[in-house]
């Protein structure tokens, strides 16, 4: 923990909030100001000791010390694809149910996307469809932990190993999630994280790539900064030796890193709050008929960046919650419908089912006890009113049938 409690920081942050209950909120404790001031005026603001320290402190969160701090999560995904040697004409099996930032880097590598369907009760890629989609051109599988709930990682890793291809986890929703008692970041070839403004932990913008192999991590360290090894002392300060492989400008800087270092003091507590809010919802919504939480297994733990439910008549629900002053959203549009991905369209019945009903409600650290009760009551009220609506509809249907019967007599 930092110098003040999460509750104290939250009170300050809430004073700047809007009038509706927010679906997302930026967590930036005031205690970040001092280290920020120090680094800003230090004369060194590029990638340096603070980035190294941030990577060291991230290691235990991922259960893996092969960490590269980067300037955003999209860069982490692109670097992972590059390290997986995905190139022109290769195929990457991916999910449509995500932020477009998952799939745009695949196009940037000149590769083709092959959509696999999802489990409509988790939003996550379905291993059985991944298997069906593998061809000799497949180079990698991309999976996304929807809302922070981990995918079927053992199955996906087994498929990747059998076919000699790489598994890339887009873990941008899942900082702090665990799968079978180990943190996300310790399971697959590559795991990609985002520290963008509204994620579990923000560095304003930022990201991390976590590699299973040390060799990949070392290559990634070069490629994140033009292919140059920043640790080698050069004879001439600005003049690099031969560059073997082209790289990118994807590195994190020390200013961003000090924000991350400060955030690490709080993120455990904020995640705890997300989980306890989600537990309250699970309990309150158990037994509802028209609003149903996703079906999660007990062998993994989400950080609940999203608390997603399947709701009958989702647009009506969104409007109902808006009127109650609660912001809810579908958050991400299915990617396969975007024009930029038009060449890859296939039937995805699981995605159809999920998108027709999925909606996320606020579940984060900023919710007060009053907010939680108001959200729970509003959801339960929607279920009740939808039940009444169904009953009226079915009884008027019966009336119509009876009058039709009478008319035929
Ligand atoms: C699933 C997913 N992947 C990738 C990204 C991209 O991360 P960033 O904004 O840090 O580039 C995001 C969100 O921002 C995301 O939600």
Tab-separated table of C-alpha atoms and ligand atoms in Angstrom:
chain	number	residue	atom	x	y	z
A	1	UNK	CA	0.000	0.000	0.000
A	2	UNK	CA	1.003	3.610	-0.575
A	3	UNK	CA	0.985	6.416	1.931
A	4	UNK	CA	-2.799	6.704	1.950
A	5	UNK	CA	-5.453	4.033	1.883
A	6	UNK	CA	-7.316	3.077	-1.284
A	7	UNK	CA	-10.504	4.404	0.338
A	8	UNK	CA	-8.944	7.818	0.870
A	9	UNK	CA	-7.680	7.941	-2.728
A	10	UNK	CA	-11.066	6.832	-4.005
A	11	UNK	CA	-12.897	9.596	-2.118
A	12	UNK	CA	-10.735	12.184	-3.835
A	13	UNK	CA	-11.234	10.605	-7.228
A	14	UNK	CA	-14.990	10.319	-6.810
A	15	UNK	CA	-15.296	14.024	-6.171
A	16	UNK	CA	-14.398	14.571	-9.838
A	17	UNK	CA	-16.929	12.068	-11.185
A	18	UNK	CA	-20.026	12.712	-13.323
A	19	UNK	CA	-23.576	12.177	-12.062
A	20	UNK	CA	-24.185	8.726	-13.543
A	21	UNK	CA	-22.534	5.637	-12.079
A	22	UNK	CA	-19.523	5.074	-14.320
A	23	UNK	CA	-18.697	1.826	-16.108
A	24	UNK	CA	-14.988	2.701	-16.064
A	25	UNK	CA	-12.930	5.046	-14.003
A	26	UNK	CA	-9.302	6.150	-13.961
A	27	UNK	CA	-7.458	5.242	-10.767
A	28	UNK	CA	-4.637	7.714	-10.186
A	29	UNK	CA	-3.656	8.201	-6.548
A	30	UNK	CA	-2.408	11.606	-5.551
A	31	UNK	CA	0.746	9.949	-4.192
A	32	UNK	CA	1.939	9.627	-7.795
A	33	UNK	CA	2.731	13.358	-7.878
A	34	UNK	CA	5.961	13.259	-5.882
A	35	UNK	CA	7.809	10.514	-7.827
A	36	UNK	CA	6.453	12.016	-11.031
A	37	UNK	CA	7.820	15.445	-10.185
A	38	UNK	CA	11.159	13.902	-9.292
A	39	UNK	CA	11.570	12.019	-12.559
A	40	UNK	CA	10.245	14.864	-14.696
A	41	UNK	CA	12.884	17.203	-13.300
A	42	UNK	CA	15.649	14.589	-13.104
A	43	UNK	CA	17.052	15.274	-16.543
A	44	UNK	CA	16.395	11.660	-17.575
A	45	UNK	CA	12.924	10.900	-18.928
A	46	UNK	CA	13.620	8.175	-21.525
A	47	UNK	CA	13.814	4.415	-20.970
A	48	UNK	CA	16.093	3.908	-18.007
A	49	UNK	CA	16.325	2.643	-14.419
A	50	UNK	CA	12.637	3.264	-13.620
A	51	UNK	CA	11.540	1.057	-16.524
A	52	UNK	CA	13.925	-1.680	-15.336
A	53	UNK	CA	12.556	-1.374	-11.791
A	54	UNK	CA	8.962	-1.497	-13.060
A	55	UNK	CA	9.751	-4.677	-15.029
A	56	UNK	CA	11.346	-6.222	-11.940
A	57	UNK	CA	8.296	-5.442	-9.815
A	58	UNK	CA	5.876	-6.713	-12.484
A	59	UNK	CA	7.576	-10.132	-12.525
A	60	UNK	CA	5.770	-11.567	-9.468
A	61	UNK	CA	2.409	-10.355	-10.823
A	62	UNK	CA	2.965	-12.476	-13.925
A	63	UNK	CA	4.810	-15.345	-12.237
A	64	UNK	CA	7.447	-14.713	-14.890
A	65	UNK	CA	10.479	-12.398	-14.999
A	66	UNK	CA	10.755	-12.208	-18.798
A	67	UNK	CA	8.937	-8.887	-18.875
A	68	UNK	CA	9.273	-6.098	-21.428
A	69	UNK	CA	7.593	-2.806	-20.538
A	70	UNK	CA	6.220	-1.125	-23.654
A	71	UNK	CA	4.339	1.990	-24.676
A	72	UNK	CA	0.954	0.244	-25.023
A	73	UNK	CA	-0.852	-3.091	-25.253
A	74	UNK	CA	-1.242	-2.908	-29.034
A	75	UNK	CA	2.548	-2.683	-29.343
A	76	UNK	CA	2.837	-5.750	-27.081
A	77	UNK	CA	0.547	-7.683	-29.434
A	78	UNK	CA	2.453	-6.638	-32.527
A	79	UNK	CA	5.793	-7.459	-30.933
A	80	UNK	CA	4.463	-10.877	-29.860
A	81	UNK	CA	3.359	-11.601	-33.443
A	82	UNK	CA	6.780	-10.576	-34.713
A	83	UNK	CA	8.550	-12.790	-32.176
A	84	UNK	CA	6.248	-15.637	-33.233
A	85	UNK	CA	7.624	-14.999	-36.743
A	86	UNK	CA	4.175	-14.246	-38.157
A	87	UNK	CA	4.637	-12.699	-41.572
A	88	UNK	CA	3.113	-12.056	-44.958
A	89	UNK	CA	0.525	-14.685	-45.995
A	90	UNK	CA	0.605	-16.569	-42.686
A	91	UNK	CA	-2.624	-17.349	-40.857
A	92	UNK	CA	-3.428	-16.415	-37.263
A	93	UNK	CA	-6.475	-17.973	-35.600
A	94	UNK	CA	-8.175	-15.316	-33.539
A	95	UNK	CA	-11.383	-14.245	-31.866
A	96	UNK	CA	-13.806	-11.628	-33.142
A	97	UNK	CA	-15.083	-10.883	-29.651
A	98	UNK	CA	-12.581	-8.282	-28.540
A	99	UNK	CA	-11.225	-4.776	-28.987
A	100	UNK	CA	-10.129	-4.236	-32.588
A	101	UNK	CA	-6.621	-3.636	-31.162
A	102	UNK	CA	-6.291	-7.420	-30.822
A	103	UNK	CA	-6.678	-8.029	-34.528
A	104	UNK	CA	-5.329	-4.922	-36.246
A	105	UNK	CA	-1.706	-5.908	-35.483
A	106	UNK	CA	-2.310	-9.196	-37.345
A	107	UNK	CA	-3.118	-7.178	-40.470
A	108	UNK	CA	-0.094	-4.980	-39.782
A	109	UNK	CA	2.102	-8.109	-40.053
A	110	UNK	CA	0.590	-8.894	-43.481
A	111	UNK	CA	-1.055	-12.021	-42.086
A	112	UNK	CA	-4.568	-13.376	-42.546
A	113	UNK	CA	-7.085	-13.745	-39.755
A	114	UNK	CA	-8.988	-17.006	-39.382
A	115	UNK	CA	-11.857	-16.520	-36.953
A	116	UNK	CA	-12.595	-19.250	-34.446
A	117	UNK	CA	-15.909	-19.219	-32.647
A	118	UNK	CA	-16.369	-18.505	-28.960
A	119	UNK	CA	-18.085	-20.080	-25.987
A	120	UNK	CA	-21.275	-17.975	-25.784
A	121	UNK	CA	-21.292	-18.290	-21.983
A	122	UNK	CA	-17.800	-16.810	-21.433
A	123	UNK	CA	-17.032	-14.759	-24.548
A	124	UNK	CA	-13.718	-16.638	-24.878
A	125	UNK	CA	-12.376	-18.518	-27.910
A	126	UNK	CA	-13.535	-22.155	-28.124
A	127	UNK	CA	-10.595	-24.626	-28.320
A	128	UNK	CA	-12.703	-27.152	-30.283
A	129	UNK	CA	-13.214	-24.603	-33.070
A	130	UNK	CA	-9.546	-23.566	-32.981
A	131	UNK	CA	-8.610	-27.176	-33.799
A	132	UNK	CA	-10.976	-27.153	-36.791
A	133	UNK	CA	-9.395	-23.978	-38.152
A	134	UNK	CA	-5.749	-25.088	-38.187
A	135	UNK	CA	-4.076	-25.341	-41.619
A	136	UNK	CA	-0.437	-25.729	-42.700
A	137	UNK	CA	-0.293	-21.924	-42.879
A	138	UNK	CA	-1.301	-21.351	-39.247
A	139	UNK	CA	1.506	-19.646	-37.334
A	140	UNK	CA	-0.211	-18.594	-34.129
A	141	UNK	CA	-3.361	-18.641	-32.043
A	142	UNK	CA	-4.532	-15.400	-30.451
A	143	UNK	CA	-6.851	-15.657	-27.463
A	144	UNK	CA	-8.475	-12.924	-25.369
A	145	UNK	CA	-9.535	-13.231	-21.738
A	146	UNK	CA	-12.902	-11.497	-22.041
A	147	UNK	CA	-13.411	-9.089	-19.142
A	148	UNK	CA	-10.476	-10.741	-17.324
A	149	UNK	CA	-11.854	-14.310	-17.240
A	150	UNK	CA	-9.063	-16.651	-18.403
A	151	UNK	CA	-9.479	-18.769	-21.547
A	152	UNK	CA	-9.066	-22.548	-21.657
A	153	UNK	CA	-5.291	-22.169	-21.523
A	154	UNK	CA	-4.300	-25.815	-21.002
A	155	UNK	CA	-6.316	-26.910	-24.052
A	156	UNK	CA	-5.053	-24.017	-26.193
A	157	UNK	CA	-1.438	-24.613	-25.195
A	158	UNK	CA	-1.802	-28.326	-25.970
A	159	UNK	CA	-3.146	-27.488	-29.463
A	160	UNK	CA	-0.314	-25.013	-30.048
A	161	UNK	CA	2.317	-27.539	-28.918
A	162	UNK	CA	0.866	-30.332	-31.070
A	163	UNK	CA	0.995	-28.176	-34.194
A	164	UNK	CA	4.288	-26.417	-33.456
A	165	UNK	CA	2.662	-22.969	-33.378
A	166	UNK	CA	2.619	-20.171	-30.803
A	167	UNK	CA	-0.116	-19.159	-28.384
A	168	UNK	CA	-0.428	-15.419	-27.825
A	169	UNK	CA	-2.638	-14.287	-24.959
A	170	UNK	CA	-4.205	-10.873	-25.296
A	171	UNK	CA	-4.393	-10.342	-21.548
A	172	UNK	CA	-5.218	-6.650	-21.798
A	173	UNK	CA	-8.343	-7.171	-19.639
A	174	UNK	CA	-6.659	-9.623	-17.301
A	175	UNK	CA	-3.892	-8.035	-15.232
A	176	UNK	CA	-4.020	-9.972	-11.954
A	177	UNK	CA	-6.242	-12.849	-13.144
A	178	UNK	CA	-5.182	-16.411	-12.371
A	179	UNK	CA	-5.667	-19.738	-14.119
A	180	UNK	CA	-5.271	-22.963	-12.193
A	181	UNK	CA	-3.505	-21.173	-9.337
A	182	UNK	CA	-0.917	-19.437	-11.495
A	183	UNK	CA	-1.047	-15.832	-12.668
A	184	UNK	CA	-1.887	-14.887	-16.231
A	185	UNK	CA	1.532	-14.278	-17.740
A	186	UNK	CA	2.986	-17.627	-16.698
A	187	UNK	CA	1.176	-20.022	-19.035
A	188	UNK	CA	1.875	-19.395	-22.710
A	189	UNK	CA	4.522	-18.316	-25.207
A	190	UNK	CA	3.440	-14.684	-25.048
A	191	UNK	CA	1.062	-12.664	-22.841
A	192	UNK	CA	0.239	-9.059	-23.651
A	193	UNK	CA	-0.987	-6.492	-21.121
A	194	UNK	CA	-2.329	-2.963	-21.366
A	195	UNK	CA	-1.934	-0.135	-18.843
A	196	UNK	CA	-4.196	2.202	-20.796
A	197	UNK	CA	-6.289	4.806	-18.945
A	198	UNK	CA	-9.226	2.670	-17.807
A	199	UNK	CA	-7.564	-0.686	-17.247
A	200	UNK	CA	-7.136	-2.377	-13.842
A	201	UNK	CA	-3.900	-0.459	-13.577
A	202	UNK	CA	-2.982	2.551	-15.670
A	203	UNK	CA	0.272	4.255	-16.568
A	204	UNK	CA	-1.762	6.699	-18.753
A	205	UNK	CA	-0.731	4.561	-21.707
A	206	UNK	CA	1.544	1.590	-21.415
A	207	UNK	CA	1.809	-2.123	-21.879
A	208	UNK	CA	3.884	-5.191	-21.181
A	209	UNK	CA	4.889	-8.250	-23.138
A	210	UNK	CA	5.697	-11.326	-21.090
A	211	UNK	CA	7.587	-14.127	-22.848
A	212	UNK	CA	7.896	-17.740	-21.833
A	213	UNK	CA	11.365	-18.031	-23.352
A	214	UNK	CA	14.303	-15.927	-22.295
A	215	UNK	CA	15.574	-15.913	-25.896
A	216	UNK	CA	12.307	-14.383	-27.123
A	217	UNK	CA	12.508	-11.814	-24.360
A	218	UNK	CA	16.075	-10.859	-25.348
A	219	UNK	CA	15.104	-10.540	-29.019
A	220	UNK	CA	12.034	-8.514	-28.009
A	221	UNK	CA	14.254	-6.209	-25.945
A	222	UNK	CA	16.160	-5.324	-29.124
A	223	UNK	CA	13.094	-5.036	-31.353
A	224	UNK	CA	11.245	-2.726	-28.975
A	225	UNK	CA	13.878	-0.049	-29.701
A	226	UNK	CA	14.868	-0.128	-33.380
A	227	UNK	CA	16.815	-3.395	-33.044
A	228	UNK	CA	19.442	-1.697	-30.873
A	229	UNK	CA	20.751	-3.028	-27.569
A	230	UNK	CA	20.502	-0.082	-25.193
A	231	UNK	CA	22.645	-1.843	-22.602
A	232	UNK	CA	25.771	-1.954	-24.769
A	233	UNK	CA	28.106	0.956	-24.124
A	234	UNK	CA	28.801	2.643	-27.450
A	235	UNK	CA	32.141	4.200	-28.366
A	236	UNK	CA	30.286	7.237	-29.645
A	237	UNK	CA	27.346	8.250	-27.454
A	238	UNK	CA	24.789	8.522	-30.271
A	239	UNK	CA	26.262	6.146	-32.802
A	240	UNK	CA	25.070	2.552	-32.823
A	241	UNK	CA	26.894	-0.488	-34.142
A	242	UNK	CA	25.383	-2.667	-36.880
A	243	UNK	CA	21.608	-3.245	-36.601
A	244	UNK	CA	20.844	-6.840	-37.562
A	245	UNK	CA	17.045	-6.847	-37.551
A	246	UNK	CA	14.623	-3.962	-37.973
A	247	UNK	CA	12.670	-3.018	-34.886
A	248	UNK	CA	10.077	-0.562	-33.578
A	249	UNK	CA	9.809	2.300	-31.140
A	250	UNK	CA	7.684	0.425	-28.615
A	251	UNK	CA	9.642	0.971	-25.382
A	252	UNK	CA	8.229	2.444	-22.166
A	253	UNK	CA	9.828	5.593	-20.697
A	254	UNK	CA	10.805	6.391	-17.098
A	255	UNK	CA	7.966	8.905	-16.617
A	256	UNK	CA	5.359	6.282	-17.437
A	257	UNK	CA	7.225	3.694	-15.382
A	258	UNK	CA	7.117	5.753	-12.141
A	259	UNK	CA	3.345	5.982	-12.500
A	260	UNK	CA	3.284	2.189	-12.877
A	261	UNK	CA	5.518	1.712	-9.834
A	262	UNK	CA	3.157	3.824	-7.737
A	263	UNK	CA	0.104	1.985	-9.090
A	264	UNK	CA	1.544	-1.369	-8.062
A	265	UNK	CA	1.138	-0.260	-4.425
A	266	UNK	CA	-2.637	-0.056	-4.881
A	267	UNK	CA	-3.664	-2.480	-7.596
A	268	UNK	CA	-3.986	-5.511	-5.301
A	269	UNK	CA	-6.596	-3.644	-3.246
A	270	UNK	CA	-8.531	-2.352	-6.249
A	271	UNK	CA	-8.655	-5.862	-7.731
A	272	UNK	CA	-9.929	-7.187	-4.402
A	273	UNK	CA	-12.758	-4.651	-4.563
A	274	UNK	CA	-13.675	-5.683	-8.150
A	275	UNK	CA	-13.809	-9.303	-7.055
A	276	UNK	CA	-15.931	-8.626	-3.998
A	277	UNK	CA	-18.374	-6.494	-6.045
A	278	UNK	CA	-18.639	-9.319	-8.588
A	279	UNK	CA	-19.330	-11.777	-5.748
A	280	UNK	CA	-22.203	-9.571	-4.574
A	281	UNK	CA	-23.667	-9.562	-8.085
A	282	UNK	CA	-23.297	-13.342	-8.491
A	283	UNK	CA	-25.265	-13.831	-5.318
A	284	UNK	CA	-27.939	-11.225	-6.102
A	285	UNK	CA	-28.534	-12.356	-9.687
A	286	UNK	CA	-28.565	-16.081	-8.983
A	287	UNK	CA	-31.959	-17.382	-10.087
A	288	UNK	CA	-32.912	-14.476	-12.355
A	289	UNK	CA	-34.384	-15.678	-15.607
A	290	UNK	CA	-33.824	-12.905	-18.120
A	291	UNK	CA	-30.564	-11.478	-16.760
A	292	UNK	CA	-27.932	-14.143	-16.354
A	293	UNK	CA	-24.265	-13.762	-15.382
A	294	UNK	CA	-21.709	-15.576	-17.553
A	295	UNK	CA	-20.822	-19.130	-16.540
A	296	UNK	CA	-17.405	-19.175	-14.907
A	297	UNK	CA	-15.400	-22.183	-13.688
A	298	UNK	CA	-13.938	-22.362	-10.200
A	299	UNK	CA	-10.404	-23.263	-11.353
A	300	UNK	CA	-9.603	-19.683	-12.426
A	301	UNK	CA	-10.196	-16.224	-11.134
A	302	UNK	CA	-11.137	-13.124	-13.104
A	303	UNK	CA	-10.205	-9.601	-12.083
A	304	UNK	CA	-13.595	-8.531	-13.414
A	305	UNK	CA	-12.402	-5.648	-15.543
A	306	UNK	CA	-15.863	-6.331	-16.941
A	307	UNK	CA	-18.812	-7.917	-15.190
A	308	UNK	CA	-20.687	-9.214	-18.226
A	309	UNK	CA	-24.173	-10.674	-18.228
A	310	UNK	CA	-26.467	-12.125	-20.858
A	311	UNK	CA	-29.666	-10.152	-20.954
A	312	UNK	CA	-32.876	-10.705	-22.878
A	313	UNK	CA	-33.521	-7.702	-25.091
A	314	UNK	CA	-30.176	-6.079	-24.335
A	315	UNK	CA	-31.039	-2.721	-25.948
A	316	UNK	CA	-34.114	-2.385	-23.730
A	317	UNK	CA	-31.876	-3.237	-20.719
A	318	UNK	CA	-29.284	-0.615	-21.677
A	319	UNK	CA	-32.069	1.984	-21.861
A	320	UNK	CA	-33.565	0.811	-18.526
A	321	UNK	CA	-30.178	1.192	-16.791
A	322	UNK	CA	-29.509	4.560	-18.464
A	323	UNK	CA	-32.775	5.880	-17.042
A	324	UNK	CA	-31.632	4.665	-13.606
A	325	UNK	CA	-28.403	6.675	-13.991
A	326	UNK	CA	-26.155	3.635	-14.484
A	327	UNK	CA	-23.755	3.387	-17.411
A	328	UNK	CA	-23.699	-0.057	-19.017
A	329	UNK	CA	-22.310	-1.124	-22.380
A	330	UNK	CA	-21.488	-3.935	-24.748
A	331	UNK	CA	-17.920	-2.495	-24.628
A	332	UNK	CA	-16.535	-4.162	-27.775
A	333	UNK	CA	-18.221	-4.705	-31.143
A	334	UNK	CA	-17.611	-8.040	-32.823
A	335	UNK	CA	-14.607	-7.475	-35.053
A	336	UNK	CA	-15.589	-9.696	-37.981
A	337	UNK	CA	-18.249	-7.192	-39.131
A	338	UNK	CA	-15.697	-4.405	-39.654
A	339	UNK	CA	-14.961	-3.597	-43.293
A	340	UNK	CA	-11.211	-3.944	-42.699
A	341	UNK	CA	-11.773	-7.644	-41.872
A	342	UNK	CA	-14.330	-8.362	-44.625
A	343	UNK	CA	-12.131	-10.919	-46.397
A	344	UNK	CA	-12.202	-13.254	-43.411
A	345	UNK	CA	-15.940	-13.591	-42.719
A	346	UNK	CA	-17.327	-16.993	-41.690
A	347	UNK	CA	-20.305	-18.270	-39.729
A	348	UNK	CA	-19.771	-17.753	-35.989
A	349	UNK	CA	-22.919	-18.912	-34.163
A	350	UNK	CA	-21.329	-18.551	-30.720
A	351	UNK	CA	-20.430	-14.920	-31.461
A	352	UNK	CA	-23.989	-14.315	-32.778
A	353	UNK	CA	-25.475	-15.699	-29.568
A	354	UNK	CA	-23.114	-13.784	-27.276
A	355	UNK	CA	-23.394	-10.417	-29.040
A	356	UNK	CA	-27.189	-10.523	-29.113
A	357	UNK	CA	-27.336	-10.577	-25.299
A	358	UNK	CA	-24.069	-9.501	-23.668
A	359	UNK	CA	-23.915	-6.322	-21.589
A	360	UNK	CA	-21.444	-5.227	-18.902
A	361	UNK	CA	-22.423	-3.349	-15.752
A	362	UNK	CA	-20.166	-1.275	-13.447
A	363	UNK	CA	-18.205	-3.489	-11.042
A	364	UNK	CA	-15.093	-1.494	-10.210
A	365	UNK	CA	-13.363	-0.131	-7.111
A	366	UNK	CA	-15.263	3.173	-7.293
A	367	UNK	CA	-18.674	1.742	-6.416
A	368	UNK	CA	-20.048	2.772	-3.042
A	369	UNK	CA	-22.411	0.563	-1.016
A	370	UNK	CA	-25.259	2.792	-2.199
A	371	UNK	CA	-24.186	2.369	-5.853
A	372	UNK	CA	-24.040	-1.416	-5.471
A	373	UNK	CA	-27.536	-1.611	-4.007
A	374	UNK	CA	-28.895	0.700	-6.677
A	375	UNK	CA	-27.326	-1.384	-9.471
A	376	UNK	CA	-28.565	-4.663	-7.967
A	377	UNK	CA	-32.089	-3.297	-7.488
A	378	UNK	CA	-32.181	-1.919	-11.038
A	379	UNK	CA	-31.072	-5.238	-12.548
A	380	UNK	CA	-33.561	-7.247	-10.473
A	381	UNK	CA	-36.287	-4.780	-11.406
A	382	UNK	CA	-35.483	-5.267	-15.105
A	383	UNK	CA	-35.790	-9.040	-14.722
A	384	UNK	CA	-39.122	-8.632	-12.947
A	385	UNK	CA	-40.522	-6.203	-15.508
A	386	UNK	CA	-39.322	-8.406	-18.368
A	387	UNK	CA	-41.081	-11.379	-16.754
A	388	UNK	CA	-44.320	-9.355	-16.595
A	389	UNK	CA	-43.845	-8.297	-20.204
A	390	UNK	CA	-43.428	-11.963	-21.225
A	391	UNK	CA	-46.519	-12.994	-19.260
A	392	UNK	CA	-48.641	-10.263	-20.870
A	393	UNK	CA	-47.271	-11.208	-24.276
A	394	UNK	CA	-48.002	-14.902	-23.810
A	395	UNK	CA	-51.492	-14.305	-22.329
A	396	UNK	CA	-52.403	-11.943	-25.192
A	397	UNK	CA	-51.052	-14.625	-27.555
A	398	UNK	CA	-53.358	-17.167	-25.847
A	399	UNK	CA	-56.300	-14.735	-26.168
A	400	UNK	CA	-55.591	-14.342	-29.873
A	401	UNK	CA	-55.439	-18.131	-30.272
A	402	UNK	CA	-58.724	-18.543	-28.340
A	403	UNK	CA	-60.511	-15.932	-30.442
A	404	UNK	CA	-59.121	-17.526	-33.624
A	405	UNK	CA	-60.457	-20.883	-32.358
A	406	UNK	CA	-63.853	-19.340	-31.601
A	407	UNK	CA	-63.969	-17.738	-35.023
A	408	UNK	CA	-63.374	-21.157	-36.584
A	409	UNK	CA	-66.169	-22.821	-34.628
B	1	LIG	C1	-8.639	-6.739	-25.461
B	1	LIG	C2	-7.735	-5.572	-25.741
B	1	LIG	N1	-6.632	-5.769	-26.485
B	1	LIG	C3	-5.788	-4.771	-26.760
B	1	LIG	C4	-5.998	-3.494	-26.291
B	1	LIG	C5	-5.034	-2.422	-26.639
B	1	LIG	O1	-4.349	-1.915	-25.548
B	1	LIG	P1	-3.728	-0.459	-25.614
B	1	LIG	O2	-4.835	0.520	-25.618
B	1	LIG	O3	-2.859	-0.361	-24.395
B	1	LIG	O4	-2.916	-0.379	-26.858
B	1	LIG	C6	-7.135	-3.246	-25.516
B	1	LIG	C7	-7.520	-1.958	-24.960
B	1	LIG	O5	-7.156	-0.933	-24.937
B	1	LIG	C8	-8.037	-4.297	-25.231
B	1	LIG	O6	-9.139	-4.098	-24.499
